[in-house]
Each structure stands twice: as structure tokens, then as C-alpha cells.
């Protein structure tokens, strides 16, 4: 019985488990993080259109209060 689906996005780089080899990617703003997350969700839904009819609930933890 499918009740819920969860996507975990570790964003921005440098929080939680994400890392980068280049220091430039650590210099970002909350606006950029939000734009990149929105772009990710749009692309993900294009690849997985069956989820377009599901309701969407966005939650955050840790860095989210700084955005």
C-alpha cells in the first residue's frame, strides 16, 4: 500500500553529508539554494511524472532556517 514518498536532498553543499572538491561551491546564498532545489524538483518530476498528481509537502531541517 503506497502511502507516502520521500526525497532527501542534502543542500547546500557542505551541510550534513555533502561535500565538494572545489571551494567556490561553498560560497552560495539562500536564494541560490532555493532556486537550485526548485530546478531539481522540476527535473525530477519530468523524469517521474506519475508523482505530479500527488500532494507536495516541503520540510527542512538544520540549514533551512537560514534560507
PDB file of C-alpha atoms in Angstrom:
ATOM      1  CA  UNK A   1       0.000   0.000   0.000  1.00  0.00           C
ATOM      2  CA  UNK A   2       1.688   3.203  -1.164  1.00  0.00           C
ATOM      3  CA  UNK A   3       1.007   5.986   1.292  1.00  0.00           C
ATOM      4  CA  UNK A   4       3.960   8.349   1.003  1.00  0.00           C
ATOM      5  CA  UNK A   5       7.137   9.023  -0.919  1.00  0.00           C
ATOM      6  CA  UNK A   6      10.138  10.855   0.488  1.00  0.00           C
ATOM      7  CA  UNK A   7      13.024  12.578  -1.295  1.00  0.00           C
ATOM      8  CA  UNK A   8      16.004  13.646   0.796  1.00  0.00           C
ATOM      9  CA  UNK A   9      18.069  16.469  -0.698  1.00  0.00           C
ATOM     10  CA  UNK A  10      21.314  17.374   1.050  1.00  0.00           C
ATOM     11  CA  UNK A  11      21.650  21.050   0.181  1.00  0.00           C
ATOM     12  CA  UNK A  12      23.656  23.283   0.229  1.00  0.00           C
ATOM     13  CA  UNK A  13      26.928  21.516  -0.287  1.00  0.00           C
ATOM     14  CA  UNK A  14      28.877  21.334   2.947  1.00  0.00           C
ATOM     15  CA  UNK A  15      25.878  20.550   5.131  1.00  0.00           C
ATOM     16  CA  UNK A  16      25.206  17.102   6.523  1.00  0.00           C
ATOM     17  CA  UNK A  17      26.856  14.500   4.241  1.00  0.00           C
ATOM     18  CA  UNK A  18      27.555  16.550   1.108  1.00  0.00           C
ATOM     19  CA  UNK A  19      30.983  17.863   0.178  1.00  0.00           C
ATOM     20  CA  UNK A  20      32.851  19.262  -2.813  1.00  0.00           C
ATOM     21  CA  UNK A  21      36.433  19.293  -4.009  1.00  0.00           C
ATOM     22  CA  UNK A  22      36.197  22.952  -5.066  1.00  0.00           C
ATOM     23  CA  UNK A  23      35.867  25.771  -2.509  1.00  0.00           C
ATOM     24  CA  UNK A  24      33.867  28.035  -4.884  1.00  0.00           C
ATOM     25  CA  UNK A  25      30.707  25.954  -4.459  1.00  0.00           C
ATOM     26  CA  UNK A  26      30.609  26.689  -0.732  1.00  0.00           C
ATOM     27  CA  UNK A  27      30.052  30.421  -1.375  1.00  0.00           C
ATOM     28  CA  UNK A  28      26.284  30.464  -2.007  1.00  0.00           C
ATOM     29  CA  UNK A  29      23.172  32.298  -0.893  1.00  0.00           C
ATOM     30  CA  UNK A  30      19.832  31.066   0.378  1.00  0.00           C
ATOM     31  CA  UNK A  31      18.240  32.399  -2.807  1.00  0.00           C
ATOM     32  CA  UNK A  32      20.564  30.284  -4.952  1.00  0.00           C
ATOM     33  CA  UNK A  33      19.911  27.200  -2.817  1.00  0.00           C
ATOM     34  CA  UNK A  34      16.148  27.670  -3.231  1.00  0.00           C
ATOM     35  CA  UNK A  35      16.470  28.162  -6.998  1.00  0.00           C
ATOM     36  CA  UNK A  36      18.607  25.033  -7.379  1.00  0.00           C
ATOM     37  CA  UNK A  37      16.198  22.973  -5.288  1.00  0.00           C
ATOM     38  CA  UNK A  38      13.264  24.207  -7.390  1.00  0.00           C
ATOM     39  CA  UNK A  39      15.154  23.260 -10.569  1.00  0.00           C
ATOM     40  CA  UNK A  40      15.900  19.811  -9.125  1.00  0.00           C
ATOM     41  CA  UNK A  41      12.226  19.208  -8.313  1.00  0.00           C
ATOM     42  CA  UNK A  42      11.125  20.300 -11.795  1.00  0.00           C
ATOM     43  CA  UNK A  43      13.618  17.951 -13.473  1.00  0.00           C
ATOM     44  CA  UNK A  44      12.802  15.094 -11.098  1.00  0.00           C
ATOM     45  CA  UNK A  45       9.077  15.413 -11.817  1.00  0.00           C
ATOM     46  CA  UNK A  46       9.748  15.391 -15.583  1.00  0.00           C
ATOM     47  CA  UNK A  47      11.538  12.065 -15.168  1.00  0.00           C
ATOM     48  CA  UNK A  48       8.877  10.737 -12.751  1.00  0.00           C
ATOM     49  CA  UNK A  49       5.583  12.264 -13.993  1.00  0.00           C
ATOM     50  CA  UNK A  50       3.429   9.753 -12.107  1.00  0.00           C
ATOM     51  CA  UNK A  51       4.104  11.827  -8.967  1.00  0.00           C
ATOM     52  CA  UNK A  52       2.670  15.052 -10.454  1.00  0.00           C
ATOM     53  CA  UNK A  53      -0.798  14.265  -9.085  1.00  0.00           C
ATOM     54  CA  UNK A  54       0.460  13.691  -5.526  1.00  0.00           C
ATOM     55  CA  UNK A  55       0.266  16.459  -2.958  1.00  0.00           C
ATOM     56  CA  UNK A  56       3.611  18.046  -2.092  1.00  0.00           C
ATOM     57  CA  UNK A  57       4.775  18.860   1.424  1.00  0.00           C
ATOM     58  CA  UNK A  58       8.168  20.563   1.755  1.00  0.00           C
ATOM     59  CA  UNK A  59      10.036  20.404   5.048  1.00  0.00           C
ATOM     60  CA  UNK A  60      13.516  21.304   6.105  1.00  0.00           C
ATOM     61  CA  UNK A  61      15.944  20.833   8.920  1.00  0.00           C
ATOM     62  CA  UNK A  62      19.205  22.402  10.022  1.00  0.00           C
ATOM     63  CA  UNK A  63      20.231  24.991   7.385  1.00  0.00           C
ATOM     64  CA  UNK A  64      16.618  25.690   6.307  1.00  0.00           C
ATOM     65  CA  UNK A  65      16.091  28.435   8.882  1.00  0.00           C
ATOM     66  CA  UNK A  66      18.909  30.453   7.284  1.00  0.00           C
ATOM     67  CA  UNK A  67      17.302  30.498   3.821  1.00  0.00           C
TER      68      UNK A  67
END
